[in-house]
Amino acid sequence: MIATDARAAGPSLPAVRMVAVAAPALLLLYGICRLVDGLDGDHGPGWAWNIGHSLFFVSIALFAVLAVQLRRMLLAITPRRRALTDAATAATLLGAAAFLWVILGDLFAGFADAAPLPDPLFLIGPLLFQLGLLTLLVRAATVRPRRLPRWSPPLVLLGFVALAVNLDLLPVGGALILAGLLPLRPDTLR
């Protein structure tokens, strides 16, 4: 009898789907909180700001978890592309860490004063996060067997572009990213 290690098989369908749905859904909720926070003409500390940034923090942390799950999934399919997959995962995780650092600084002024994010990471962190995650998603949509439909990565990219154009488009961007990640499957996509 041969025993199989469940970790080697990759993440389970419910775990991947939960993270792939929860991360952008929380981003969408953060966008709604940001709009509510700005109704008085100012964005800043208050209940909507704190709730929104807490949702944003959890969202980015879940995107980091998703990157690790995508790495496991992709390496199980195409181990020869390990360097590209590892580099994309590392970029996503570094970018996520930069986002989390900034969010903590937004939530806790003392943290921002005591440990400001270095300027190069402040500038390149979001770009690393987006490029790394998009690379993983493109790989998931193009390797055989596919884990995403081919239209998913462009939809996520469109969501990222909406966020870059105007932060008031966070709900739209979150909804586009959610729509792009919704069909993610660890098993074969037909």
PDB file of C-alpha atoms in Angstrom:
ATOM      1  CA  MET A   1       0.000   0.000   0.000  1.00  0.00           C
ATOM      2  CA  ILE A   2       1.313   3.451  -0.899  1.00  0.00           C
ATOM      3  CA  ALA A   3       0.597   6.303   1.482  1.00  0.00           C
ATOM      4  CA  THR A   4       0.005   9.709  -0.079  1.00  0.00           C
ATOM      5  CA  ASP A   5       0.993  12.938   1.621  1.00  0.00           C
ATOM      6  CA  ALA A   6      -1.929  15.376   1.282  1.00  0.00           C
ATOM      7  CA  ARG A   7       0.520  18.315   1.279  1.00  0.00           C
ATOM      8  CA  ALA A   8       2.204  17.022  -1.872  1.00  0.00           C
ATOM      9  CA  ALA A   9      -1.120  16.939  -3.705  1.00  0.00           C
ATOM     10  CA  GLY A  10      -1.460  20.698  -3.347  1.00  0.00           C
ATOM     11  CA  PRO A  11      -4.118  22.864  -1.767  1.00  0.00           C
ATOM     12  CA  SER A  12      -7.656  21.591  -1.565  1.00  0.00           C
ATOM     13  CA  LEU A  13     -10.417  23.019  -3.739  1.00  0.00           C
ATOM     14  CA  PRO A  14     -12.258  24.646  -0.809  1.00  0.00           C
ATOM     15  CA  ALA A  15      -9.060  26.274   0.524  1.00  0.00           C
ATOM     16  CA  VAL A  16      -8.008  27.763  -2.816  1.00  0.00           C
ATOM     17  CA  ARG A  17     -11.520  28.916  -3.670  1.00  0.00           C
ATOM     18  CA  MET A  18     -12.019  30.445  -0.229  1.00  0.00           C
ATOM     19  CA  VAL A  19      -8.827  32.492  -0.487  1.00  0.00           C
ATOM     20  CA  ALA A  20      -9.390  33.400  -4.161  1.00  0.00           C
ATOM     21  CA  VAL A  21     -12.852  34.746  -3.305  1.00  0.00           C
ATOM     22  CA  ALA A  22     -12.170  36.228   0.139  1.00  0.00           C
ATOM     23  CA  ALA A  23      -9.117  38.329  -0.812  1.00  0.00           C
ATOM     24  CA  PRO A  24     -10.798  40.399  -3.564  1.00  0.00           C
ATOM     25  CA  ALA A  25     -14.142  40.454  -1.708  1.00  0.00           C
ATOM     26  CA  LEU A  26     -12.417  42.098   1.261  1.00  0.00           C
ATOM     27  CA  LEU A  27     -10.714  44.514  -1.146  1.00  0.00           C
ATOM     28  CA  LEU A  28     -14.151  45.412  -2.524  1.00  0.00           C
ATOM     29  CA  LEU A  29     -15.472  45.961   1.031  1.00  0.00           C
ATOM     30  CA  TYR A  30     -12.452  48.135   1.782  1.00  0.00           C
ATOM     31  CA  GLY A  31     -13.352  50.231  -1.255  1.00  0.00           C
ATOM     32  CA  ILE A  32     -16.903  50.668   0.018  1.00  0.00           C
ATOM     33  CA  CYS A  33     -15.611  51.689   3.460  1.00  0.00           C
ATOM     34  CA  ARG A  34     -13.277  54.171   1.767  1.00  0.00           C
ATOM     35  CA  LEU A  35     -16.205  55.731  -0.093  1.00  0.00           C
ATOM     36  CA  VAL A  36     -18.213  55.949   3.133  1.00  0.00           C
ATOM     37  CA  ASP A  37     -15.202  57.475   4.894  1.00  0.00           C
ATOM     38  CA  GLY A  38     -14.918  60.138   2.203  1.00  0.00           C
ATOM     39  CA  LEU A  39     -18.557  61.235   2.357  1.00  0.00           C
ATOM     40  CA  ASP A  40     -17.569  64.108   4.652  1.00  0.00           C
ATOM     41  CA  GLY A  41     -14.986  65.272   2.114  1.00  0.00           C
ATOM     42  CA  ASP A  42     -12.008  63.922   4.059  1.00  0.00           C
ATOM     43  CA  HIS A  43     -10.319  60.525   4.308  1.00  0.00           C
ATOM     44  CA  GLY A  44      -8.848  59.885   7.673  1.00  0.00           C
ATOM     45  CA  PRO A  45      -9.055  58.194  11.021  1.00  0.00           C
ATOM     46  CA  GLY A  46     -12.536  57.192  12.057  1.00  0.00           C
ATOM     47  CA  TRP A  47     -14.633  54.050  12.178  1.00  0.00           C
ATOM     48  CA  ALA A  48     -14.927  53.624   8.382  1.00  0.00           C
ATOM     49  CA  TRP A  49     -11.195  54.301   7.940  1.00  0.00           C
ATOM     50  CA  ASN A  50     -10.231  51.766  10.613  1.00  0.00           C
ATOM     51  CA  ILE A  51     -12.625  49.067   9.439  1.00  0.00           C
ATOM     52  CA  GLY A  52     -11.649  49.624   5.803  1.00  0.00           C
ATOM     53  CA  HIS A  53      -7.925  49.456   6.497  1.00  0.00           C
ATOM     54  CA  SER A  54      -8.393  46.348   8.634  1.00  0.00           C
ATOM     55  CA  LEU A  55     -10.243  44.713   5.731  1.00  0.00           C
ATOM     56  CA  PHE A  56      -7.462  45.844   3.381  1.00  0.00           C
ATOM     57  CA  PHE A  57      -4.827  44.315   5.684  1.00  0.00           C
ATOM     58  CA  VAL A  58      -6.587  40.940   5.750  1.00  0.00           C
ATOM     59  CA  SER A  59      -7.173  41.123   1.979  1.00  0.00           C
ATOM     60  CA  ILE A  60      -3.482  41.649   1.216  1.00  0.00           C
ATOM     61  CA  ALA A  61      -2.509  38.886   3.657  1.00  0.00           C
ATOM     62  CA  LEU A  62      -4.922  36.545   1.849  1.00  0.00           C
ATOM     63  CA  PHE A  63      -3.468  37.529  -1.534  1.00  0.00           C
ATOM     64  CA  ALA A  64      -0.063  36.472  -0.138  1.00  0.00           C
ATOM     65  CA  VAL A  65      -1.582  33.131   0.903  1.00  0.00           C
ATOM     66  CA  LEU A  66      -3.073  32.811  -2.589  1.00  0.00           C
ATOM     67  CA  ALA A  67       0.363  33.383  -4.142  1.00  0.00           C
ATOM     68  CA  VAL A  68       1.808  30.544  -2.053  1.00  0.00           C
ATOM     69  CA  GLN A  69      -1.116  28.278  -3.020  1.00  0.00           C
ATOM     70  CA  LEU A  70      -0.663  29.159  -6.697  1.00  0.00           C
ATOM     71  CA  ARG A  71       3.048  28.360  -6.407  1.00  0.00           C
ATOM     72  CA  ARG A  72       2.299  24.913  -4.991  1.00  0.00           C
ATOM     73  CA  MET A  73      -0.292  24.299  -7.661  1.00  0.00           C
ATOM     74  CA  LEU A  74       1.933  25.428 -10.527  1.00  0.00           C
ATOM     75  CA  LEU A  75       5.015  23.537  -9.342  1.00  0.00           C
ATOM     76  CA  ALA A  76       2.929  20.361  -9.157  1.00  0.00           C
ATOM     77  CA  ILE A  77       2.017  20.879 -12.830  1.00  0.00           C
ATOM     78  CA  THR A  78       5.265  22.223 -14.318  1.00  0.00           C
ATOM     79  CA  PRO A  79       8.262  21.855 -12.025  1.00  0.00           C
ATOM     80  CA  ARG A  80      10.619  22.852 -14.887  1.00  0.00           C
ATOM     81  CA  ARG A  81       9.411  26.453 -14.627  1.00  0.00           C
ATOM     82  CA  ARG A  82      10.421  26.602 -10.957  1.00  0.00           C
ATOM     83  CA  ALA A  83      12.601  29.740 -11.298  1.00  0.00           C
ATOM     84  CA  LEU A  84       9.809  31.811 -12.887  1.00  0.00           C
ATOM     85  CA  THR A  85       7.222  30.554 -10.414  1.00  0.00           C
ATOM     86  CA  ASP A  86       9.499  31.172  -7.441  1.00  0.00           C
ATOM     87  CA  ALA A  87      10.442  34.665  -8.664  1.00  0.00           C
ATOM     88  CA  ALA A  88       6.780  35.607  -9.208  1.00  0.00           C
ATOM     89  CA  THR A  89       5.863  34.271  -5.766  1.00  0.00           C
ATOM     90  CA  ALA A  90       8.735  36.147  -4.118  1.00  0.00           C
ATOM     91  CA  ALA A  91       7.734  39.380  -5.897  1.00  0.00           C
ATOM     92  CA  THR A  92       4.134  38.969  -4.756  1.00  0.00           C
ATOM     93  CA  LEU A  93       5.168  38.291  -1.165  1.00  0.00           C
ATOM     94  CA  LEU A  94       7.613  41.215  -1.058  1.00  0.00           C
ATOM     95  CA  GLY A  95       4.975  43.518  -2.507  1.00  0.00           C
ATOM     96  CA  ALA A  96       2.390  42.218  -0.033  1.00  0.00           C
ATOM     97  CA  ALA A  97       4.804  42.838   2.846  1.00  0.00           C
ATOM     98  CA  ALA A  98       5.269  46.439   1.662  1.00  0.00           C
ATOM     99  CA  PHE A  99       1.493  46.907   1.467  1.00  0.00           C
ATOM    100  CA  LEU A 100       1.021  45.450   4.959  1.00  0.00           C
ATOM    101  CA  TRP A 101       3.732  47.736   6.347  1.00  0.00           C
ATOM    102  CA  VAL A 102       2.015  50.816   4.888  1.00  0.00           C
ATOM    103  CA  ILE A 103      -1.409  49.689   6.113  1.00  0.00           C
ATOM    104  CA  LEU A 104      -0.051  49.204   9.633  1.00  0.00           C
ATOM    105  CA  GLY A 105       1.384  52.720   9.427  1.00  0.00           C
ATOM    106  CA  ASP A 106      -2.020  54.043   8.360  1.00  0.00           C
ATOM    107  CA  LEU A 107      -3.741  52.280  11.243  1.00  0.00           C
ATOM    108  CA  PHE A 108      -1.133  53.057  13.891  1.00  0.00           C
ATOM    109  CA  ALA A 109       0.588  56.443  13.619  1.00  0.00           C
ATOM    110  CA  GLY A 110       3.253  55.360  16.110  1.00  0.00           C
ATOM    111  CA  PHE A 111       4.248  52.496  13.826  1.00  0.00           C
ATOM    112  CA  ALA A 112       4.563  54.814  10.837  1.00  0.00           C
ATOM    113  CA  ASP A 113       6.781  57.165  12.849  1.00  0.00           C
ATOM    114  CA  ALA A 114       8.902  54.420  14.412  1.00  0.00           C
ATOM    115  CA  ALA A 115       9.379  52.292  11.288  1.00  0.00           C
ATOM    116  CA  PRO A 116       8.638  54.146   8.052  1.00  0.00           C
ATOM    117  CA  LEU A 117       8.746  52.037   4.920  1.00  0.00           C
ATOM    118  CA  PRO A 118      11.917  52.788   2.932  1.00  0.00           C
ATOM    119  CA  ASP A 119      11.130  54.925  -0.109  1.00  0.00           C
ATOM    120  CA  PRO A 120      12.307  52.377  -2.717  1.00  0.00           C
ATOM    121  CA  LEU A 121       9.979  49.730  -1.256  1.00  0.00           C
ATOM    122  CA  PHE A 122       7.147  52.257  -1.060  1.00  0.00           C
ATOM    123  CA  LEU A 123       7.499  52.871  -4.792  1.00  0.00           C
ATOM    124  CA  ILE A 124       8.249  49.367  -6.045  1.00  0.00           C
ATOM    125  CA  GLY A 125       6.235  47.270  -3.543  1.00  0.00           C
ATOM    126  CA  PRO A 126       2.809  47.631  -5.190  1.00  0.00           C
ATOM    127  CA  LEU A 127       4.323  47.025  -8.621  1.00  0.00           C
ATOM    128  CA  LEU A 128       6.062  43.846  -7.416  1.00  0.00           C
ATOM    129  CA  PHE A 129       2.815  42.637  -5.861  1.00  0.00           C
ATOM    130  CA  GLN A 130       0.804  43.184  -9.036  1.00  0.00           C
ATOM    131  CA  LEU A 131       3.396  41.859 -11.492  1.00  0.00           C
ATOM    132  CA  GLY A 132       4.121  38.809  -9.355  1.00  0.00           C
ATOM    133  CA  LEU A 133       0.469  37.917  -8.881  1.00  0.00           C
ATOM    134  CA  LEU A 134      -0.343  38.525 -12.548  1.00  0.00           C
ATOM    135  CA  THR A 135       2.570  36.303 -13.599  1.00  0.00           C
ATOM    136  CA  LEU A 136       1.242  33.486 -11.412  1.00  0.00           C
ATOM    137  CA  LEU A 137      -2.267  33.968 -12.811  1.00  0.00           C
ATOM    138  CA  VAL A 138      -1.051  33.991 -16.423  1.00  0.00           C
ATOM    139  CA  ARG A 139       0.834  30.775 -15.735  1.00  0.00           C
ATOM    140  CA  ALA A 140      -2.293  29.231 -14.171  1.00  0.00           C
ATOM    141  CA  ALA A 141      -4.273  30.214 -17.292  1.00  0.00           C
ATOM    142  CA  THR A 142      -1.725  28.937 -19.806  1.00  0.00           C
ATOM    143  CA  VAL A 143      -0.158  25.755 -18.383  1.00  0.00           C
ATOM    144  CA  ARG A 144      -1.716  22.396 -19.120  1.00  0.00           C
ATOM    145  CA  PRO A 145      -3.976  21.511 -17.453  1.00  0.00           C
ATOM    146  CA  ARG A 146      -5.293  25.051 -17.052  1.00  0.00           C
ATOM    147  CA  ARG A 147      -6.432  26.266 -13.634  1.00  0.00           C
ATOM    148  CA  LEU A 148      -7.988  29.525 -14.866  1.00  0.00           C
ATOM    149  CA  PRO A 149      -9.740  30.561 -18.070  1.00  0.00           C
ATOM    150  CA  ARG A 150      -7.605  32.725 -20.334  1.00  0.00           C
ATOM    151  CA  TRP A 151      -9.789  35.791 -19.707  1.00  0.00           C
ATOM    152  CA  SER A 152      -9.091  35.796 -15.958  1.00  0.00           C
ATOM    153  CA  PRO A 153      -5.628  37.453 -15.865  1.00  0.00           C
ATOM    154  CA  PRO A 154      -6.696  40.359 -18.136  1.00  0.00           C
ATOM    155  CA  LEU A 155      -9.725  40.916 -15.896  1.00  0.00           C
ATOM    156  CA  VAL A 156      -7.488  41.037 -12.796  1.00  0.00           C
ATOM    157  CA  LEU A 157      -5.150  43.421 -14.663  1.00  0.00           C
ATOM    158  CA  LEU A 158      -8.124  45.650 -15.475  1.00  0.00           C
ATOM    159  CA  GLY A 159      -8.980  45.651 -11.754  1.00  0.00           C
ATOM    160  CA  PHE A 160      -5.419  46.707 -10.897  1.00  0.00           C
ATOM    161  CA  VAL A 161      -5.584  49.461 -13.523  1.00  0.00           C
ATOM    162  CA  ALA A 162      -8.849  50.750 -12.010  1.00  0.00           C
ATOM    163  CA  LEU A 163      -7.113  50.979  -8.627  1.00  0.00           C
ATOM    164  CA  ALA A 164      -4.184  52.856 -10.156  1.00  0.00           C
ATOM    165  CA  VAL A 165      -6.428  55.338 -11.968  1.00  0.00           C
ATOM    166  CA  ASN A 166      -8.326  56.451  -8.862  1.00  0.00           C
ATOM    167  CA  LEU A 167      -8.656  54.975  -5.383  1.00  0.00           C
ATOM    168  CA  ASP A 168     -12.352  55.829  -5.491  1.00  0.00           C
ATOM    169  CA  LEU A 169     -12.587  52.995  -8.035  1.00  0.00           C
ATOM    170  CA  LEU A 170     -11.593  50.458  -5.355  1.00  0.00           C
ATOM    171  CA  PRO A 171     -15.042  48.801  -5.350  1.00  0.00           C
ATOM    172  CA  VAL A 172     -14.930  48.461  -9.153  1.00  0.00           C
ATOM    173  CA  GLY A 173     -11.350  47.171  -9.072  1.00  0.00           C
ATOM    174  CA  GLY A 174     -12.180  44.731  -6.276  1.00  0.00           C
ATOM    175  CA  ALA A 175     -15.195  43.446  -8.222  1.00  0.00           C
ATOM    176  CA  LEU A 176     -13.102  42.953 -11.381  1.00  0.00           C
ATOM    177  CA  ILE A 177     -10.393  41.095  -9.455  1.00  0.00           C
ATOM    178  CA  LEU A 178     -13.057  38.960  -7.765  1.00  0.00           C
ATOM    179  CA  ALA A 179     -14.591  38.101 -11.143  1.00  0.00           C
ATOM    180  CA  GLY A 180     -11.155  37.196 -12.479  1.00  0.00           C
ATOM    181  CA  LEU A 181     -10.273  34.938  -9.549  1.00  0.00           C
ATOM    182  CA  LEU A 182     -13.671  33.302  -9.068  1.00  0.00           C
ATOM    183  CA  PRO A 183     -13.067  30.448 -11.545  1.00  0.00           C
ATOM    184  CA  LEU A 184      -9.666  29.493 -10.016  1.00  0.00           C
ATOM    185  CA  ARG A 185      -9.473  25.733  -9.500  1.00  0.00           C
ATOM    186  CA  PRO A 186      -6.681  23.485  -8.247  1.00  0.00           C
ATOM    187  CA  ASP A 187      -8.038  20.676 -10.433  1.00  0.00           C
ATOM    188  CA  THR A 188      -8.302  20.685 -14.213  1.00  0.00           C
ATOM    189  CA  LEU A 189     -10.398  23.419 -15.834  1.00  0.00           C
ATOM    190  CA  ARG A 190     -12.289  22.107 -18.838  1.00  0.00           C
TER     191      ARG A 190
END
